Coordinates of N, CA and C in Angstrom, one line a residue:
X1 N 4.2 -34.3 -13.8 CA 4.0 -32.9 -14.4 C 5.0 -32.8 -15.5
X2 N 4.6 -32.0 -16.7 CA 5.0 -32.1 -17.8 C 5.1 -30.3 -17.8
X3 N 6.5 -29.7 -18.3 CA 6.5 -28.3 -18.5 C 7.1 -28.4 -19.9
X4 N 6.3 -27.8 -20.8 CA 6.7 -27.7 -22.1 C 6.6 -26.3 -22.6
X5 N 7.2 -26.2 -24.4 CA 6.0 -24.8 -25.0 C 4.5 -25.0 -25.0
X6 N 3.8 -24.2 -24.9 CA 2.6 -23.7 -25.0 C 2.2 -22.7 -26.5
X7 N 0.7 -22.8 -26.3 CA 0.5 -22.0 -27.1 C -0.5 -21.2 -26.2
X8 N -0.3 -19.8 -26.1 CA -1.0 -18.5 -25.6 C -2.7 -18.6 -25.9
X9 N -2.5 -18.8 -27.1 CA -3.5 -19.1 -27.9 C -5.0 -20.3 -27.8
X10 N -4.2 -20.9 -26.8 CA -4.8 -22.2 -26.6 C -6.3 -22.0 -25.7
X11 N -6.7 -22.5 -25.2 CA -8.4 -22.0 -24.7 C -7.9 -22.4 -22.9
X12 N -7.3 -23.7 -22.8 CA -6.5 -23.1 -20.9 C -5.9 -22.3 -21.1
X13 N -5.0 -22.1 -22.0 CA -3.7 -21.6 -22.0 C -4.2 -19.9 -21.2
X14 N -5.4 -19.3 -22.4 CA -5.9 -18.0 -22.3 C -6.9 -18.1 -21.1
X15 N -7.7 -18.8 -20.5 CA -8.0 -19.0 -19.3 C -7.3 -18.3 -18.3
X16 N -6.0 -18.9 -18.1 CA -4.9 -18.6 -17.0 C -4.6 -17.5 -17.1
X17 N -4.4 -16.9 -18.4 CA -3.7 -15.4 -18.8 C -4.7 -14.5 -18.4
X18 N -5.8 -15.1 -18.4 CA -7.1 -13.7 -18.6 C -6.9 -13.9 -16.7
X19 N -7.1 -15.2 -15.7 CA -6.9 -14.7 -14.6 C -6.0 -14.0 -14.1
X20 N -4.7 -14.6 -14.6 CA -3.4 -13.9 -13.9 C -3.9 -11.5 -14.2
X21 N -4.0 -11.6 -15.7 CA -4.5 -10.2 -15.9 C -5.4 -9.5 -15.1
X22 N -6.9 -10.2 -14.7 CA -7.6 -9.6 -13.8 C -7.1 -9.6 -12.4
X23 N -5.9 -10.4 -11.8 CA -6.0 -10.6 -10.8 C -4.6 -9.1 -10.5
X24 N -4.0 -9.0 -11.9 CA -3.0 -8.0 -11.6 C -4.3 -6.7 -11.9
X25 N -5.2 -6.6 -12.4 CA -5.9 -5.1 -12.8 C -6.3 -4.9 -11.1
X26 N -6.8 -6.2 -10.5 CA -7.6 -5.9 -9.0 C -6.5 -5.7 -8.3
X27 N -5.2 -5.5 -8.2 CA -4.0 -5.2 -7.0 C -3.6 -3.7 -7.6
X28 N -3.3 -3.2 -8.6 CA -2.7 -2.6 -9.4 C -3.1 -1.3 -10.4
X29 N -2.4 -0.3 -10.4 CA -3.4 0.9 -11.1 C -2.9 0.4 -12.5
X30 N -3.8 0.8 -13.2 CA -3.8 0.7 -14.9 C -2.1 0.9 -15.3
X31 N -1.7 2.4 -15.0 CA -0.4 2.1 -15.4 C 0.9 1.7 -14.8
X32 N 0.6 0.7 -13.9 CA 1.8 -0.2 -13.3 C 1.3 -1.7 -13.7
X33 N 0.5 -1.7 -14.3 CA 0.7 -3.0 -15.2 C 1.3 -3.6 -16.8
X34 N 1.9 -4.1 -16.4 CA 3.2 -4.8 -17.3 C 3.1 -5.8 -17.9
X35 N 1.9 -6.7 -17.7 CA 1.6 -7.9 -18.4 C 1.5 -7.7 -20.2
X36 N 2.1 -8.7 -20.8 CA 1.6 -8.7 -22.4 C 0.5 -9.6 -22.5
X37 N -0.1 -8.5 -23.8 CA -1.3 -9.2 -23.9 C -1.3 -10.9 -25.0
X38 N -2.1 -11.4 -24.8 CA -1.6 -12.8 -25.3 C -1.6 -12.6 -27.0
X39 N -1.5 -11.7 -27.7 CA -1.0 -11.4 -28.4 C 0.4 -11.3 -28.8
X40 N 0.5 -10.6 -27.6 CA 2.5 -10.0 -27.5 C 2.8 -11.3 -27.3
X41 N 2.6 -12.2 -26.9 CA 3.2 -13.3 -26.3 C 3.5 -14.6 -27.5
X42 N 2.3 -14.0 -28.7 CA 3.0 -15.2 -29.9 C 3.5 -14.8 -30.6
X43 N 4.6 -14.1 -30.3 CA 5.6 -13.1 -31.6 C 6.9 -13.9 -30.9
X44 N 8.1 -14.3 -32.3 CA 9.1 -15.2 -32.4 C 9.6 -14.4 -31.0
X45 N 10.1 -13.5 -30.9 CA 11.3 -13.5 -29.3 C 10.1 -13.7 -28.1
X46 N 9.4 -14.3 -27.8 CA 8.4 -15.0 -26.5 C 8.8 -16.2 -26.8
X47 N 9.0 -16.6 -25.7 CA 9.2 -18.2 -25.3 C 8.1 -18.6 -24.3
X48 N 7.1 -19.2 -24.6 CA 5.6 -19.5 -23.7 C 5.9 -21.2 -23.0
X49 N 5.6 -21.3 -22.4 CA 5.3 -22.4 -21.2 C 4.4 -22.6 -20.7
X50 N 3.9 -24.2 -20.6 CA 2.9 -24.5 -19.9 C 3.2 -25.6 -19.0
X51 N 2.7 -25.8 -17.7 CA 3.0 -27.1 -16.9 C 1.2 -27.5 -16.9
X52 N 1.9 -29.4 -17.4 CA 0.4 -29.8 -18.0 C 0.5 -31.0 -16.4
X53 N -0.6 -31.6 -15.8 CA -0.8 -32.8 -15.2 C -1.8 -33.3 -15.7
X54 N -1.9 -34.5 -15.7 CA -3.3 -35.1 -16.3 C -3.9 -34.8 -17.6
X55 N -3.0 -33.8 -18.6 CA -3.8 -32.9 -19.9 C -4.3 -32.0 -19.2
X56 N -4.3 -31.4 -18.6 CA -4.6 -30.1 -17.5 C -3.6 -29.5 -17.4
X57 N -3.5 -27.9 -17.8 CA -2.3 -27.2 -18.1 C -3.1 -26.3 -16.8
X58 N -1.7 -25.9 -15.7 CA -1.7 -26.1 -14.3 C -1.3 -24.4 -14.1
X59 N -0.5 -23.9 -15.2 CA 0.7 -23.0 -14.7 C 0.8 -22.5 -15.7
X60 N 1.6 -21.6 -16.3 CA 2.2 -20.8 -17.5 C 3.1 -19.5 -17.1
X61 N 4.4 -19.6 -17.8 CA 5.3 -18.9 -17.6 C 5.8 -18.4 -19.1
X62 N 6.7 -17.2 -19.1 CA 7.7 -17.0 -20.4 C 8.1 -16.0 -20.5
X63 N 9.7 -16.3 -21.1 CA 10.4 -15.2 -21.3 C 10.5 -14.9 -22.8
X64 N 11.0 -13.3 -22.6 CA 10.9 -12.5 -23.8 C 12.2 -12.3 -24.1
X65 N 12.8 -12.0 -25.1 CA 14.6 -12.3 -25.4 C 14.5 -10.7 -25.5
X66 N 15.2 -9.7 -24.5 CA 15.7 -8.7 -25.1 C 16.9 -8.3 -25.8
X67 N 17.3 -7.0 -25.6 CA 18.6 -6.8 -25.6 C 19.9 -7.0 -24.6
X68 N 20.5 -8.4 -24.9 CA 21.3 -8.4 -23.8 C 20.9 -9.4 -22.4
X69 N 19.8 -9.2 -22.4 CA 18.8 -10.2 -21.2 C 17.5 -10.7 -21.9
X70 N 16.9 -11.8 -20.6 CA 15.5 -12.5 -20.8 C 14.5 -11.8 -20.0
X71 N 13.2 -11.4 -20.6 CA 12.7 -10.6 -19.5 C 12.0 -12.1 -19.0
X72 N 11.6 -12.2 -17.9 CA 10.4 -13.5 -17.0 C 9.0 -12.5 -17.4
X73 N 8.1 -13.3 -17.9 CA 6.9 -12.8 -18.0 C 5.3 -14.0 -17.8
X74 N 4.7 -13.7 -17.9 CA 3.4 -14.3 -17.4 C 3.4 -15.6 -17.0
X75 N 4.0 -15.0 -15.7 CA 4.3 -16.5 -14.9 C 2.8 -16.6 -13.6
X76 N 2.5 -17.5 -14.0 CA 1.0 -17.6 -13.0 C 0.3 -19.1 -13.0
X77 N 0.0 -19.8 -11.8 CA -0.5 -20.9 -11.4 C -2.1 -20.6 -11.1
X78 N -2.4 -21.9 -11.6 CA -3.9 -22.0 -11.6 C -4.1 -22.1 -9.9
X79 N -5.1 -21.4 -9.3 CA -5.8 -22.5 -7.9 C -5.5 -24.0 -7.5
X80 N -5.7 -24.6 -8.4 CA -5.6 -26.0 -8.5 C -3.7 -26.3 -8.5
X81 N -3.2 -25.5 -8.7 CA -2.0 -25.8 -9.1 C -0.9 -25.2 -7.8
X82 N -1.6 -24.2 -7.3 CA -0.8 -23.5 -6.1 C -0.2 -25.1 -4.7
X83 N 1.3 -24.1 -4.3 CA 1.6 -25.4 -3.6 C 2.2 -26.7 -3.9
X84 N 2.4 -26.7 -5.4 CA 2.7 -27.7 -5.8 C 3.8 -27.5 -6.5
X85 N 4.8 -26.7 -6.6 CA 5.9 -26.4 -7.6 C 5.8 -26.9 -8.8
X86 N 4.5 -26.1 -9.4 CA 4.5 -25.7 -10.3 C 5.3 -24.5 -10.8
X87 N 4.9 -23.7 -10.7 CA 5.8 -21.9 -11.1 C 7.5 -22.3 -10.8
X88 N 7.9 -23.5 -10.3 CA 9.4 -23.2 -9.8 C 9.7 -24.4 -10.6
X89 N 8.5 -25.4 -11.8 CA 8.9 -26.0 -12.3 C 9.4 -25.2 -13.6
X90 N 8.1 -24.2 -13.5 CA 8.3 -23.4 -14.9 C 9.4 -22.4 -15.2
X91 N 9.8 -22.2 -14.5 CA 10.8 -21.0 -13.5 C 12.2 -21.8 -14.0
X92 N 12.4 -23.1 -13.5 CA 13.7 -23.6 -13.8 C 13.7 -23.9 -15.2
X93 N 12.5 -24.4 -16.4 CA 12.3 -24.7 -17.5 C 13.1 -23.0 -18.3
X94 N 12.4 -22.5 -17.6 CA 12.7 -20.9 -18.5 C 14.4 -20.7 -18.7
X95 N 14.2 -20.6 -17.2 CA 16.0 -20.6 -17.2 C 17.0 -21.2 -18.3
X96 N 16.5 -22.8 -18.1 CA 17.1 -23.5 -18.7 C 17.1 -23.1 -20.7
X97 N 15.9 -22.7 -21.0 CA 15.3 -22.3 -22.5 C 16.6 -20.6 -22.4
X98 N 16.5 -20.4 -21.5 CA 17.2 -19.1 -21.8 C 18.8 -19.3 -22.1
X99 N 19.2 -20.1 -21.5 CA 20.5 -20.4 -21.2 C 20.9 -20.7 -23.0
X100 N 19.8 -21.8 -23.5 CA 19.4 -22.7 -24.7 C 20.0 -21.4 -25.6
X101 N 19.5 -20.2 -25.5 CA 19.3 -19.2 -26.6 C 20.5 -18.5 -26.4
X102 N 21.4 -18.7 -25.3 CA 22.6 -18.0 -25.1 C 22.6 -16.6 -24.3
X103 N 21.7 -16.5 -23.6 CA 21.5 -15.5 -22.8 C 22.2 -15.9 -20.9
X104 N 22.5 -14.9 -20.7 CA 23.3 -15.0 -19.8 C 22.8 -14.2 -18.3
X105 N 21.6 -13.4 -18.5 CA 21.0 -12.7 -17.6 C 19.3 -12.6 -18.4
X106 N 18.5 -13.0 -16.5 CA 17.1 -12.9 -16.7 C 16.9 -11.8 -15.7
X107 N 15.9 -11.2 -16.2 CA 15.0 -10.0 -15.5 C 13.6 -10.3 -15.0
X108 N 13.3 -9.5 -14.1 CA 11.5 -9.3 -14.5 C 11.0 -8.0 -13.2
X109 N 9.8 -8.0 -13.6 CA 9.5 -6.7 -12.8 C 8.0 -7.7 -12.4
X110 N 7.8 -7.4 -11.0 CA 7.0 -8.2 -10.5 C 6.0 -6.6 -9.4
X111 N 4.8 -7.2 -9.1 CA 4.2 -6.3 -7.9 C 4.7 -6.4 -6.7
X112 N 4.7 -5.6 -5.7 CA 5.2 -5.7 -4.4 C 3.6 -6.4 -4.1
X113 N 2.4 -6.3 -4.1 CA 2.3 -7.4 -3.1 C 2.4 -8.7 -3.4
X114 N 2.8 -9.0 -4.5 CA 2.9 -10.5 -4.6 C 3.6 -11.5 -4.2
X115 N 3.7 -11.4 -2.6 CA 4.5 -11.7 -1.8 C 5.2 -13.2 -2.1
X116 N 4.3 -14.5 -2.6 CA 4.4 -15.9 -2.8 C 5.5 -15.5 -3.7
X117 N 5.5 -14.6 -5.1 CA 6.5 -14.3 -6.3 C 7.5 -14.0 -6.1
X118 N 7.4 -13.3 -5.2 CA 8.5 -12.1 -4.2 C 9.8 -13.8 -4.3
X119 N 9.0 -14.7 -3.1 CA 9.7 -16.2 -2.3 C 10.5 -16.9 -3.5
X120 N 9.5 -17.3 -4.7 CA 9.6 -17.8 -5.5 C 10.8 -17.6 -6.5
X121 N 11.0 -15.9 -6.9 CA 12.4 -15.9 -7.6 C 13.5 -15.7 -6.3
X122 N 13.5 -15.7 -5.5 CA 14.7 -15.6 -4.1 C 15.1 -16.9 -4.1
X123 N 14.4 -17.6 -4.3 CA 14.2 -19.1 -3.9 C 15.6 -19.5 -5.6
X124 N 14.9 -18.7 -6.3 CA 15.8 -19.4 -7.3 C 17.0 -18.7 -7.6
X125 N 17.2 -17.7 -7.0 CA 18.5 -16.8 -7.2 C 18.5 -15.8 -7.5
X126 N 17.5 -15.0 -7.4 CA 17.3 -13.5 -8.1 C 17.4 -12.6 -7.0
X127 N 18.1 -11.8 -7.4 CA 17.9 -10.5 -6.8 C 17.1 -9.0 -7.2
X128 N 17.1 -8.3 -6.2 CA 16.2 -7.0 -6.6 C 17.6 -5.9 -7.4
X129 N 16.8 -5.6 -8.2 CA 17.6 -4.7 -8.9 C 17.2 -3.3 -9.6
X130 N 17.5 -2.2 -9.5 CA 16.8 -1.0 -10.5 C 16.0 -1.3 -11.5
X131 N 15.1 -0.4 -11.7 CA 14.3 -0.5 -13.1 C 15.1 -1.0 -14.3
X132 N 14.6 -1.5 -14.9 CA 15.1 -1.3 -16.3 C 14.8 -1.2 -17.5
X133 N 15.4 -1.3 -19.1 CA 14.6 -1.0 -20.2 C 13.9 0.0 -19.9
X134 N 12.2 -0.2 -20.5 CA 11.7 0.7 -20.3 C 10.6 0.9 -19.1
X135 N 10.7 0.6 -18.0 CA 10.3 0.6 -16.6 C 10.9 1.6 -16.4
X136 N 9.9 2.6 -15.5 CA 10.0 3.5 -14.4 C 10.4 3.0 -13.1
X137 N 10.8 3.4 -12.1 CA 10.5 3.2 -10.6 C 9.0 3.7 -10.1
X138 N 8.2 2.9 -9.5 CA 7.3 3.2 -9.0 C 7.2 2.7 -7.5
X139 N 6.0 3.2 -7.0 CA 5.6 2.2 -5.8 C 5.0 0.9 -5.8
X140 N 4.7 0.5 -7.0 CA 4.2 -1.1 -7.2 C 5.0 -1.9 -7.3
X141 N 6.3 -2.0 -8.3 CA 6.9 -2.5 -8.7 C 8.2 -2.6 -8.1
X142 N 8.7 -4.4 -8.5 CA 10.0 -5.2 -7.4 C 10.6 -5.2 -8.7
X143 N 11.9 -5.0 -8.8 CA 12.6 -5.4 -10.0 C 13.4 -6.1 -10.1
X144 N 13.9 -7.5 -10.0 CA 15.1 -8.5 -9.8 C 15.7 -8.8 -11.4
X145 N 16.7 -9.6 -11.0 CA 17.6 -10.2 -12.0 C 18.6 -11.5 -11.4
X146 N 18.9 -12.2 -12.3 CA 19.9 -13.5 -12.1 C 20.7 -13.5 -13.4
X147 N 21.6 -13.8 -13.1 CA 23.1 -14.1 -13.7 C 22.9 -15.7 -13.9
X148 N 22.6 -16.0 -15.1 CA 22.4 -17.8 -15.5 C 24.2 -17.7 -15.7

């Protein structure tokens, strides 16, 4: 498995995006979703990821450079891809790209039921933390952070 940049843009790449999107519209009311549209995602402070096997791009992750921190954003594994540490290959790539840019803290705001996501940043050192930027507290929404 190969985790590199990506392009959003790409015809898997937007595949993955369009399911991770519907699969957050089917858990989620319209306004507790946080996803950028794959638009938002090819502007200079996005950093896009793809984990490829075989030329089959599996996974896709990336962070956005705020102020101060990295937010974690459209992080989602294909069917084919689940189970396989993928997301925690992309997950360590990020980090590592973030570290790259001199950032020192990652964020992200995830759904409560996405229980596997929930595992996944614990697994890598994140903790839950207050809203932030421009997030509300709601009932959908997990909010963690890590100190790279």
């Amino acid at each position: 498995m190969i985790v590199e940049r990506g392009d959003p843009r790409q015809p898997e790449s937007v595949r993955l995006l369009e399911a991770s999107h519907a699969l957050m519209e089917s858990l989620f009311p319209p306004e507790d979703n946080h996803y950028l549209s794959i638009e938002a995602l090819c502007v200079p402070e996005v950093h896009f990821f793809v984990a490829r096997e075989n030329g089959e791009i599996l996974g896709c992750g990336a962070f956005k450079e705020m102020d101060g921190y990295g937010e974690v954003k459209s992080m989602f594994t294909s069917d084919a891809g689940r189970g396989r540490g993928i997301a925690s290959a992309i997950l360590s790539k990020i980090e590592d790209e973030a570290r790259n840019t001199g950032l020192r803290l990652l964020r992200l705001e995830t759904g409560d039921k996405l229980y596997a996501a929930h595992r996944l940043y614990a697994r890598h050192g994140f903790t839950r933390c207050s809203a932030f930027g421009d997030y509300s507290s709601n009932d959908t929404s997990l909010f963690m952070e890590k100190i790279l």
